[in-house]
Amino acid sequence: MKPFNKIAIIGTGLIGGSLALAIKKRKLCNRIIGVSRHIDSLEFAKRKKIIDIGSQDISIVRDADLIILACPPQAIMDLALKIKKVIKDSCIITDVASIKKGIVRRLEEIFPNYIGSHPLAGLEKRGIRNADAHLFKGSLCILTPTGKTLTRTREKAEVLWHSLGVRTMTMTPSEHDRILSFVSHLPHVAAFSLMDAIPAKFLDFAAGGLKDTTRIAVSDPQLWTEIILGNREEMLRSIAHFEKSLRGITLAIKHKDKKNLIAILKNAKRNRERMTRHCEPRSGEAI
Amino acid sequence: MKPFNKIAIIGTGLIGGSLALAIKKRKLCNRIIGVSRHIDSLEFAKRKKIIDIGSQDISIVRDADLIILACPPQAIMDLALKIKKVIKDSCIITDVASIKKGIVRRLEEIFPNYIGSHPLAGLEKRGIRNADAHLFKGSLCILTPTGKTLTRTREKAEVLWHSLGVRTMTMTPSEHDRILSFVSHLPHVAAFSLMDAIPAKFLDFAAGGLKDTTRIAVSDPQLWTEIILGNREEMLRSIAHFEKSLRGITLAIKHKDKKNLIAILKNAKRNRERMTRHCEPRSGEAI
């Protein structure tokens, strides 16, 4: 028996589309329902059989036994009450947003069977045309249950992710937002900031170092504004850490302090090498 | 006839070794001489026929008609007078350092036939074991002639780079250092600084975004300290630009100024997309 009957995916972009493809590949349900504001995205998803049925009307999710919210944070907040009105009481709800605290607080007020998910995979590219059944394979999904989360809800979410070849671990929404502010949101801020700071006339001289460092600066500004402002306090904290380190480098430069500069760079290199050992390289990951 | 008889490469690391391989491949000279402080690097280069002869003793370059200094900036400064004592008057000298102002000033005092070069290619990896005959192919080399540079010297340098499939353009050493401080040295500072700022315990959660953004943070701390301090004034300027942009993002976050934050991220994205159009992607570039 398949673990789910009908799975609804709200937001058929890169993440939603990749989830739909992976779910189909692993035969986790009988029917995949897609919801999107964008008619062309829905049409593409239906034509390519990424989803079985699709609509711009949220009421199409009424029979789902699992709903995955794969739309931007603000859209999740906006849609929650509308979804609540049409679904069965037993329907499991999760989301895949990059921020958790505000979303979990709101969604667990509304849904008795909600749990937050954040699969640490993604791409700077957008849209269902870039969807990839293997986007999540081998990656880690952080689940953020709280005291209110029912065991059944958590188990169902684990079935979903494990069936897709994704490891799971749990932490509180606050822990999630603190960690992600450093390992994902701060690098995005740094990359955006670099590309904002470099005079346009110099860009012809860019080579691989700058290109890699700023690859994620082509990420969607609207989505990243929602993520950054949605994780506001942690962002202010992680940016302050970054500025402090940058200030240390600047002072060493100002004072021609070779010894101290080497020490900072060596510490950075050590951390970066530690990261490489811990994380298997995968193409396509860009949380 | 080959354009050169004997070419000496001082510093048989990644760059020197890759140059030697490319020069051999294009048959630009009859004999390649390698000089390195590191006996194992020399032995490897000889064994793999990357160089024809090699020594730790600089006097081996005495018959060269072209010398390429491919060692770190400080070593270039330290070796210049020793090289001057042994070479023929007609010998052409160039270097491939990432900073130009200080080096050009010093070397053109010493050598009548000197011109600065900076091929915009490289890797975060080090050492002759990573040398690659194709490292420079299709890339751009900035030449930094001054009022003192002889036409013959410049022409010979152009023959070298063009024969290796490398485009050249000229600018002043100061222009070079200003541009590179933004497009290469600043991204290195940002990557080092990120890896210095992120708490080590969070590194297990790093995915592709952070990895790409900080790939160059495994670059050699000693070399990069020399580059950063050797371009001190321009670095202070480019870091200040970066801090200003970062400050703009921070203020937008502080004031929950969605409109302004989106505007900054959009500008960054536009610049990054412009860069992609201008620069053909190449693996292995990491100036």
Coordinates of C-alpha atoms in Angstrom, one line a residue:
Chain A
M1 CA 0.0 0.0 0.0
K2 CA 1.3 3.4 -0.8
P3 CA 2.0 5.6 2.3
F4 CA -0.3 8.4 1.0
N5 CA -3.4 8.5 -1.2
K6 CA -3.5 12.1 -2.4
I7 CA -0.6 14.5 -1.9
A8 CA -1.2 18.2 -2.7
I9 CA 1.8 20.5 -3.4
I10 CA 1.1 24.2 -3.1
G11 CA 3.5 26.1 -5.2
T12 CA 4.8 24.2 -8.3
G13 CA 8.1 26.0 -8.7
L14 CA 11.6 24.5 -8.5
I15 CA 11.1 22.9 -5.1
G16 CA 7.4 21.9 -5.5
G17 CA 8.0 20.5 -8.9
S18 CA 11.1 18.6 -7.8
L19 CA 9.1 17.2 -4.9
A20 CA 6.3 16.1 -7.2
L21 CA 8.8 14.4 -9.5
A22 CA 10.5 12.6 -6.6
I23 CA 7.2 11.5 -5.1
K24 CA 6.1 10.1 -8.5
K25 CA 9.4 8.3 -8.9
R26 CA 9.1 6.6 -5.6
K27 CA 5.3 6.0 -6.0
L28 CA 4.5 7.5 -2.6
C29 CA 0.8 8.2 -3.5
N30 CA -1.9 7.6 -6.0
R31 CA -2.5 11.2 -7.1
I32 CA -0.5 14.4 -7.0
I33 CA -2.4 17.6 -6.9
G34 CA -0.7 20.9 -7.8
V35 CA -1.7 24.4 -6.9
S36 CA -0.1 27.5 -8.3
R37 CA -0.9 31.1 -9.0
H38 CA 0.9 30.7 -12.3
I39 CA -1.2 29.1 -15.0
D40 CA 1.8 28.4 -17.3
S41 CA 3.6 26.6 -14.5
L42 CA 0.5 24.4 -13.9
E43 CA 0.0 23.7 -17.6
F44 CA 3.7 22.7 -17.9
A45 CA 3.4 20.5 -14.8
K46 CA 0.3 18.8 -16.2
R47 CA 1.7 18.4 -19.7
K48 CA 4.9 16.8 -18.4
K49 CA 2.9 14.7 -16.0
I50 CA 4.8 16.2 -13.0
I51 CA 1.3 16.5 -11.3
D52 CA -1.9 14.6 -12.0
I53 CA -4.3 17.4 -11.6
G54 CA -3.7 21.1 -11.0
S55 CA -5.6 24.3 -10.3
Q56 CA -5.2 27.9 -9.3
D57 CA -8.1 27.3 -7.0
I58 CA -7.0 26.2 -3.5
S59 CA -10.2 24.1 -3.0
I60 CA -8.7 21.4 -5.2
V61 CA -6.7 20.2 -2.2
R62 CA -9.9 19.2 -0.3
D63 CA -9.3 15.4 -0.4
A64 CA -5.6 15.5 0.2
D65 CA -4.2 13.4 3.0
L66 CA -0.9 15.3 2.9
I67 CA -0.3 18.9 1.9
I68 CA 3.2 20.3 1.3
L69 CA 3.4 24.1 1.2
A70 CA 6.2 24.8 -1.2
C71 CA 5.5 28.5 -1.9
P72 CA 7.3 31.5 -0.4
P73 CA 6.8 32.3 3.3
Q74 CA 4.3 35.2 2.8
A75 CA 2.2 33.0 0.5
I76 CA 2.2 30.2 3.1
M77 CA 0.9 32.7 5.7
D78 CA -1.7 34.1 3.3
L79 CA -3.0 30.6 2.2
A80 CA -3.2 28.9 5.6
L81 CA -6.7 29.9 6.6
K82 CA -8.1 29.3 3.1
I83 CA -6.6 25.7 3.1
K84 CA -8.0 25.1 6.6
K85 CA -11.5 25.8 5.4
V86 CA -11.5 23.0 2.7
I87 CA -9.4 20.1 4.1
K88 CA -10.3 17.0 6.0
D89 CA -9.4 17.0 9.7
S90 CA -6.9 14.2 9.3
C91 CA -4.9 15.9 6.6
I92 CA -1.2 16.2 7.5
I93 CA 0.4 19.6 6.7
T94 CA 4.0 20.5 6.2
D95 CA 5.9 23.3 4.5
V96 CA 9.5 23.5 3.1
A97 CA 10.3 27.1 3.9
S98 CA 13.8 28.3 4.7
I99 CA 12.6 30.0 7.9
K100 CA 10.6 28.3 10.6
K101 CA 9.9 30.2 13.7
G102 CA 7.1 32.6 12.5
I103 CA 5.6 30.0 10.1
V104 CA 5.5 27.2 12.7
R105 CA 3.9 29.5 15.3
R106 CA 1.2 30.5 12.8
L107 CA 0.5 27.1 11.2
E108 CA 0.3 25.1 14.3
E109 CA -2.3 27.6 15.6
I110 CA -4.4 26.8 12.5
F111 CA -3.6 23.1 11.8
P112 CA -3.7 20.3 14.4
N113 CA -1.6 18.0 12.2
Y114 CA 1.2 20.4 11.1
I115 CA 4.9 19.9 11.3
G116 CA 7.6 22.2 9.8
S117 CA 10.1 20.7 7.3
H118 CA 13.2 22.3 5.7
P119 CA 15.0 20.1 3.2
L120 CA 18.5 21.6 2.9
A121 CA 18.6 21.5 -0.9
G122 CA 17.7 24.0 -3.6
L123 CA 19.1 26.0 -6.4
E124 CA 19.6 29.6 -7.3
K125 CA 17.5 28.8 -10.4
R126 CA 13.7 29.0 -10.2
G127 CA 10.7 27.5 -11.7
I128 CA 9.2 24.1 -12.6
R129 CA 11.3 24.0 -15.8
N130 CA 14.4 23.4 -13.6
A131 CA 12.6 20.8 -11.4
D132 CA 14.7 17.6 -10.8
A133 CA 13.6 14.3 -9.2
H134 CA 17.0 14.0 -7.7
L135 CA 17.2 17.5 -6.1
F136 CA 16.7 16.2 -2.6
K137 CA 18.3 12.8 -2.8
G138 CA 21.0 12.3 -0.1
S139 CA 20.3 15.6 1.5
L140 CA 19.2 16.5 5.0
C141 CA 15.7 17.7 6.0
I142 CA 15.3 19.5 9.3
L143 CA 12.0 18.8 11.0
T144 CA 10.9 21.3 13.6
P145 CA 8.3 19.6 15.9
T146 CA 7.1 21.5 19.0
G147 CA 5.3 20.4 22.1
K148 CA 2.1 20.6 20.1
T149 CA 3.2 18.3 17.3
L150 CA 1.3 14.9 17.3
T151 CA 3.4 11.7 17.0
R152 CA 1.4 10.6 13.9
T153 CA 2.1 13.9 12.2
R154 CA 5.8 13.6 12.8
E155 CA 5.9 9.9 11.7
K156 CA 4.1 10.7 8.5
A157 CA 6.5 13.5 7.7
E158 CA 9.4 11.1 8.4
V159 CA 7.8 8.6 6.0
L160 CA 7.6 11.2 3.3
W161 CA 11.3 12.4 3.6
H162 CA 12.8 9.0 4.2
S163 CA 10.9 7.5 1.2
L164 CA 12.5 10.3 -0.9
G165 CA 16.0 9.3 0.3
V166 CA 16.3 12.3 2.6
R167 CA 17.7 12.0 6.1
T168 CA 15.8 13.9 8.8
M169 CA 16.8 15.4 12.1
T170 CA 14.8 17.5 14.5
M171 CA 15.4 20.8 16.2
T172 CA 13.3 23.6 17.5
P173 CA 12.2 26.3 15.1
S174 CA 14.4 28.8 16.9
E175 CA 17.5 26.6 16.6
H176 CA 16.7 26.1 12.9
D177 CA 16.5 29.8 12.3
R178 CA 19.7 30.6 14.2
I179 CA 21.7 27.9 12.3
L180 CA 20.3 28.7 8.9
S181 CA 20.9 32.4 9.4
F182 CA 24.6 31.5 9.5
V183 CA 25.0 28.7 7.0
S184 CA 22.5 29.9 4.4
H185 CA 21.0 33.3 4.8
L186 CA 24.2 35.1 5.7
P187 CA 26.1 33.7 2.7
H188 CA 23.2 35.0 0.5
V189 CA 23.5 38.4 2.1
A190 CA 27.3 38.4 1.6
A191 CA 26.9 37.4 -2.1
F192 CA 24.2 39.9 -2.8
S193 CA 26.2 42.6 -1.0
L194 CA 29.4 41.8 -3.0
M195 CA 27.5 42.1 -6.2
D196 CA 25.9 45.3 -5.0
A197 CA 29.3 46.7 -4.0
I198 CA 31.5 46.0 -7.0
P199 CA 31.4 48.8 -9.6
A200 CA 29.6 47.5 -12.7
K201 CA 32.5 48.7 -15.0
F202 CA 34.8 46.2 -13.3
L203 CA 32.7 43.2 -13.9
D204 CA 34.3 42.4 -17.2
F205 CA 37.4 41.3 -15.2
A206 CA 35.5 38.7 -13.0
A207 CA 36.9 35.2 -13.0
G208 CA 36.0 32.0 -11.2
G209 CA 36.6 33.2 -7.7
L210 CA 34.1 36.0 -7.8
K211 CA 31.7 33.9 -9.9
D212 CA 31.5 31.1 -7.4
T213 CA 31.4 33.4 -4.4
T214 CA 28.3 35.2 -5.9
R215 CA 26.5 32.4 -7.7
I216 CA 23.7 32.6 -5.2
A217 CA 23.3 36.4 -5.9
V218 CA 21.0 35.5 -8.8
S219 CA 18.5 34.0 -6.4
D220 CA 15.0 35.5 -6.3
P221 CA 15.1 39.0 -4.6
Q222 CA 11.5 38.8 -3.6
L223 CA 11.8 35.4 -2.0
W224 CA 15.1 36.3 -0.3
T225 CA 13.6 39.5 1.1
E226 CA 10.9 37.4 2.7
I227 CA 13.4 35.0 4.1
I228 CA 15.8 37.6 5.4
L229 CA 13.0 39.8 7.0
G230 CA 11.3 36.6 8.2
N231 CA 14.5 35.8 10.1
R232 CA 15.2 39.3 11.1
E233 CA 16.6 39.0 14.6
E234 CA 18.9 36.1 13.7
M235 CA 20.0 37.9 10.6
L236 CA 21.0 41.0 12.5
R237 CA 23.0 38.7 14.8
S238 CA 24.8 36.7 12.1
I239 CA 25.6 39.8 10.0
A240 CA 27.0 41.4 13.1
H241 CA 29.3 38.3 13.5
F242 CA 30.4 38.7 9.9
E243 CA 31.0 42.4 10.2
K244 CA 33.1 41.8 13.3
S245 CA 35.3 39.3 11.4
L246 CA 35.5 41.7 8.4
R247 CA 36.5 44.4 10.9
G248 CA 39.3 42.2 12.2
I249 CA 40.6 41.7 8.7
T250 CA 40.3 45.4 8.0
L251 CA 42.2 46.4 11.1
A252 CA 45.0 43.9 10.3
I253 CA 45.3 45.5 6.9
K254 CA 45.3 49.0 8.3
H255 CA 48.0 48.1 10.8
K256 CA 50.0 46.0 8.4
D257 CA 49.6 43.2 10.9
K258 CA 50.7 40.3 8.9
K259 CA 50.7 37.8 11.8
N260 CA 47.1 38.5 12.8
L261 CA 45.9 38.5 9.2
I262 CA 47.5 35.1 8.6
A263 CA 45.9 33.8 11.8
I264 CA 42.4 34.9 10.6
L265 CA 42.8 33.4 7.2
K266 CA 44.2 30.2 8.6
N267 CA 41.2 29.9 10.9
A268 CA 38.8 30.5 8.0
K269 CA 40.7 27.9 5.9
R270 CA 40.5 25.3 8.7
N271 CA 36.7 25.8 9.1
R272 CA 36.2 25.6 5.3
E273 CA 38.2 22.3 5.2
R274 CA 36.2 21.0 8.1
M275 CA 33.0 21.7 6.2
T276 CA 34.2 19.8 3.2
R277 CA 34.9 16.8 5.3
H278 CA 31.5 16.9 6.9
C279 CA 29.5 17.4 3.8
E280 CA 29.6 15.3 0.7
P281 CA 29.7 17.6 -2.3
R282 CA 26.5 17.6 -4.3
S283 CA 25.8 19.5 -7.4
G284 CA 22.7 21.6 -7.2
E285 CA 22.6 22.3 -3.5
A286 CA 22.1 25.9 -2.7
I287 CA 20.1 26.4 0.4
Chain B
M1 CA 61.8 29.1 -35.3
K2 CA 60.6 28.9 -31.7
P3 CA 59.9 32.3 -30.2
F4 CA 62.2 31.6 -27.2
N5 CA 65.2 29.5 -26.7
K6 CA 65.3 29.0 -22.9
I7 CA 62.4 30.0 -20.7
A8 CA 63.0 30.0 -16.9
I9 CA 60.1 29.7 -14.5
I10 CA 60.7 30.7 -10.9
G11 CA 58.3 29.0 -8.6
T12 CA 57.1 25.7 -9.9
G13 CA 53.7 25.6 -8.1
L14 CA 50.3 25.5 -9.6
I15 CA 50.8 28.5 -11.8
G16 CA 54.4 28.0 -12.7
G17 CA 53.8 24.3 -13.4
S18 CA 50.7 25.0 -15.5
L19 CA 52.7 27.6 -17.5
A20 CA 55.5 25.1 -18.1
L21 CA 53.1 22.5 -19.3
A22 CA 51.3 25.0 -21.6
I23 CA 54.7 26.3 -23.0
K24 CA 55.8 22.7 -23.7
K25 CA 52.5 21.9 -25.4
R26 CA 52.8 24.9 -27.7
K27 CA 56.5 24.3 -28.2
L28 CA 57.4 27.9 -27.4
C29 CA 61.0 27.2 -26.5
N30 CA 63.8 24.7 -26.6
R31 CA 64.3 24.3 -22.9
I32 CA 62.3 25.0 -19.8
I33 CA 64.3 25.8 -16.6
G34 CA 62.5 25.5 -13.3
V35 CA 63.5 27.1 -10.0
S36 CA 61.9 26.3 -6.7
R37 CA 62.7 26.4 -3.0
H38 CA 61.0 23.0 -2.7
I39 CA 63.1 20.0 -3.8
D40 CA 60.1 17.7 -4.0
S41 CA 58.3 20.1 -6.3
L42 CA 61.4 20.2 -8.6
E43 CA 61.9 16.5 -8.5
F44 CA 58.2 16.0 -9.5
A45 CA 58.5 18.5 -12.3
K46 CA 61.6 16.9 -13.7
R47 CA 60.2 13.3 -13.3
K48 CA 57.0 14.3 -15.1
K49 CA 59.0 16.3 -17.8
I50 CA 57.1 19.4 -16.9
I51 CA 60.6 21.2 -16.9
D52 CA 63.8 20.1 -18.6
I53 CA 66.2 21.1 -15.9
G54 CA 65.6 22.4 -12.4
S55 CA 67.4 23.7 -9.4
Q56 CA 67.0 25.4 -6.1
D57 CA 69.9 27.6 -7.1
I58 CA 68.8 30.7 -8.9
S59 CA 72.0 30.9 -11.0
I60 CA 70.6 28.1 -13.2
V61 CA 68.6 30.9 -15.0
R62 CA 71.7 32.6 -16.3
D63 CA 71.2 31.7 -20.0
A64 CA 67.4 32.3 -20.1
D65 CA 66.0 34.7 -22.7
L66 CA 62.7 34.9 -20.8
I67 CA 62.1 34.6 -17.1
I68 CA 58.6 34.2 -15.6
L69 CA 58.4 34.9 -11.9
A70 CA 55.6 32.7 -10.7
C71 CA 56.3 32.8 -7.0
P72 CA 54.5 34.8 -4.3
P73 CA 54.9 38.6 -4.2
Q74 CA 57.5 38.6 -1.3
A75 CA 59.6 36.0 -3.0
I76 CA 59.6 38.0 -6.2
M77 CA 60.9 41.0 -4.3
D78 CA 63.5 39.0 -2.5
L79 CA 64.8 37.2 -5.6
A80 CA 65.0 40.2 -8.0
L81 CA 68.5 41.4 -7.2
K82 CA 69.9 37.8 -7.2
I83 CA 68.4 37.2 -10.6
K84 CA 69.8 40.5 -11.9
K85 CA 73.3 39.4 -11.0
V86 CA 73.3 36.3 -13.2
I87 CA 71.2 37.0 -16.3
K88 CA 72.0 38.3 -19.8
D89 CA 71.2 42.0 -20.4
S90 CA 68.7 41.0 -23.2
C91 CA 66.7 38.7 -21.0
I92 CA 63.0 39.5 -20.8
I93 CA 61.4 39.4 -17.3
T94 CA 57.8 39.2 -16.4
D95 CA 55.9 38.0 -13.4
V96 CA 52.4 36.7 -12.9
A97 CA 51.6 38.1 -9.4
S98 CA 48.0 39.2 -8.5
I99 CA 49.2 42.6 -7.4
K100 CA 51.2 44.9 -9.6
K101 CA 51.9 48.4 -8.3
G102 CA 54.7 47.6 -5.8
I103 CA 56.1 44.8 -7.9
V104 CA 56.3 46.8 -11.1
R105 CA 57.8 49.8 -9.4
R106 CA 60.6 47.6 -7.9
L107 CA 61.2 45.3 -10.8
E108 CA 61.5 48.0 -13.4
E109 CA 64.1 49.7 -11.3
I110 CA 66.1 46.5 -11.5
F111 CA 65.4 45.1 -15.0
P112 CA 65.5 47.2 -18.2
N113 CA 63.4 44.5 -20.0
Y114 CA 60.6 44.0 -17.5
I115 CA 56.9 44.0 -18.0
G116 CA 54.2 43.0 -15.5
S117 CA 51.7 40.3 -16.4
H118 CA 48.6 38.9 -14.6
P119 CA 46.8 36.0 -16.2
L120 CA 43.3 36.0 -14.7
A121 CA 43.3 32.3 -14.0
G122 CA 44.1 30.2 -11.1
L123 CA 42.7 27.8 -8.6
E124 CA 42.2 27.6 -4.8
K125 CA 44.4 24.5 -5.0
R126 CA 48.1 24.7 -4.8
G127 CA 51.2 22.9 -6.0
I128 CA 52.6 21.4 -9.2
R129 CA 50.6 18.2 -8.7
N130 CA 47.5 20.3 -9.7
A131 CA 49.3 21.9 -12.7
D132 CA 47.2 21.9 -15.8
A133 CA 48.3 22.8 -19.4
H134 CA 44.8 24.2 -20.0
L135 CA 44.6 26.4 -16.9
F136 CA 45.2 29.6 -18.9
K137 CA 43.5 28.7 -22.2
G138 CA 40.9 31.3 -23.2
S139 CA 41.6 33.5 -20.2
L140 CA 42.6 37.1 -20.1
C141 CA 46.1 38.4 -19.1
I142 CA 46.5 41.9 -18.0
L143 CA 49.8 43.5 -19.0
T144 CA 50.9 46.6 -17.0
P145 CA 53.5 48.4 -19.1
T146 CA 54.6 51.8 -18.0
G147 CA 56.5 54.7 -19.6
K148 CA 59.7 52.8 -19.0
T149 CA 58.6 49.6 -20.8
L150 CA 60.4 48.9 -24.0
T151 CA 58.4 48.0 -27.1
R152 CA 60.4 44.8 -27.6
T153 CA 59.7 43.7 -24.0
R154 CA 56.0 44.2 -24.5
E155 CA 55.9 42.5 -27.8
K156 CA 57.8 39.4 -26.4
A157 CA 55.3 39.2 -23.5
E158 CA 52.4 39.4 -26.0
V159 CA 54.0 36.6 -28.1
L160 CA 54.2 34.5 -24.9
W161 CA 50.6 34.9 -23.9
H162 CA 49.0 34.9 -27.3
S163 CA 50.9 31.7 -28.1
L164 CA 49.3 30.2 -25.0
G165 CA 45.8 31.1 -26.3
V166 CA 45.5 33.9 -23.7
R167 CA 44.1 37.3 -24.7
T168 CA 46.0 40.3 -23.4
M169 CA 45.0 43.9 -22.5
T170 CA 47.0 46.6 -21.0
M171 CA 46.4 48.9 -18.1
T172 CA 48.5 50.8 -15.6
P173 CA 49.6 48.9 -12.4
S174 CA 47.3 51.2 -10.3
E175 CA 44.3 50.5 -12.5
H176 CA 45.1 46.8 -12.3
D177 CA 45.3 46.9 -8.5
R178 CA 42.1 48.8 -8.1
I179 CA 40.1 46.5 -10.3
L180 CA 41.5 43.3 -8.9
S181 CA 40.9 44.5 -5.4
F182 CA 37.2 44.5 -6.2
V183 CA 36.8 41.5 -8.5
S184 CA 39.3 39.1 -6.9
H185 CA 40.8 40.2 -3.6
L186 CA 37.6 41.5 -2.0
P187 CA 35.7 38.2 -2.8
H188 CA 38.6 36.3 -1.1
V189 CA 38.3 38.6 2.0
A190 CA 34.5 38.0 2.0
A191 CA 34.9 34.2 1.8
F192 CA 37.7 34.1 4.4
S193 CA 35.6 36.4 6.6
L194 CA 32.4 34.2 6.3
M195 CA 34.3 31.1 7.2
D196 CA 35.9 32.9 10.1
A197 CA 32.5 34.2 11.3
I198 CA 30.3 31.1 11.2
P199 CA 30.4 29.1 14.4
A200 CA 32.2 25.8 13.8
K201 CA 29.3 23.8 15.4
F202 CA 27.0 25.0 12.6
L203 CA 29.2 23.8 9.7
D204 CA 27.5 20.4 9.6
F205 CA 24.5 22.1 8.1
A206 CA 26.3 23.7 5.2
A207 CA 24.9 23.1 1.8
G208 CA 25.8 24.2 -1.7
G209 CA 25.2 27.9 -1.3
L210 CA 27.8 28.3 1.5
K211 CA 30.2 25.9 -0.1
D212 CA 30.3 27.8 -3.4
T213 CA 30.5 31.1 -1.6
T214 CA 33.5 30.0 0.4
R215 CA 35.3 27.7 -2.0
I216 CA 38.2 30.2 -2.3
A217 CA 38.5 30.3 1.5
V218 CA 40.8 27.3 1.3
S219 CA 43.3 29.4 -0.7
D220 CA 46.8 29.7 0.8
P221 CA 46.7 32.1 3.9
Q222 CA 50.4 33.1 3.5
L223 CA 50.0 34.0 -0.2
W224 CA 46.7 35.8 0.3
T225 CA 48.2 37.8 3.3
E226 CA 50.9 39.0 0.9
I227 CA 48.4 39.9 -1.8
I228 CA 46.0 41.7 0.6
L229 CA 48.8 43.6 2.4
G230 CA 50.5 44.3 -1.0
N231 CA 47.3 45.9 -2.2
R232 CA 46.6 47.6 1.1
E233 CA 45.1 50.9 0.1
E234 CA 42.9 49.5 -2.6
M235 CA 41.7 46.8 -0.2
L236 CA 40.7 49.3 2.4
R237 CA 38.7 51.1 -0.2
S238 CA 37.0 48.0 -1.7
I239 CA 36.2 46.6 1.8
A240 CA 34.7 50.0 2.7
H241 CA 32.5 49.7 -0.4
F242 CA 31.4 46.2 0.7
E243 CA 30.8 47.3 4.3
K244 CA 28.7 50.2 3.0
S245 CA 26.5 47.8 1.0
L246 CA 26.3 45.4 3.9
R247 CA 25.3 48.3 6.1
G248 CA 22.5 49.2 3.7
I249 CA 21.1 45.6 3.9
T250 CA 21.4 45.7 7.7
L251 CA 19.5 48.9 8.0
A252 CA 16.8 47.7 5.7
I253 CA 16.5 44.6 7.9
K254 CA 16.5 46.7 11.1
H255 CA 13.8 49.0 9.7
K256 CA 11.8 46.1 8.1
D257 CA 12.2 48.1 4.9
K258 CA 11.1 45.5 2.4
K259 CA 11.1 47.9 -0.5
N260 CA 14.7 49.0 0.0
L261 CA 15.9 45.5 0.7
I262 CA 14.3 44.2 -2.6
A263 CA 15.9 47.1 -4.5
I264 CA 19.4 46.2 -3.2
L265 CA 19.0 42.5 -3.9
K266 CA 17.6 43.3 -7.4
N267 CA 20.6 45.5 -8.2
A268 CA 23.0 42.7 -7.0
K269 CA 21.2 40.1 -9.1
R270 CA 21.3 42.4 -12.2
N271 CA 25.1 42.9 -11.7
R272 CA 25.6 39.2 -11.3
E273 CA 23.6 38.4 -14.4
R274 CA 25.6 41.0 -16.3
M275 CA 28.8 39.3 -15.2
T276 CA 27.6 35.9 -16.5
R277 CA 26.9 37.4 -19.9
H278 CA 30.3 39.0 -20.1
C279 CA 32.3 36.1 -18.9
E280 CA 32.2 32.6 -20.4
P281 CA 32.1 30.1 -17.6
R282 CA 35.3 28.1 -17.3
S283 CA 36.1 25.5 -14.7
G284 CA 39.2 26.1 -12.7
E285 CA 39.3 29.9 -12.8
A286 CA 39.7 31.4 -9.3
I287 CA 41.7 34.6 -9.5

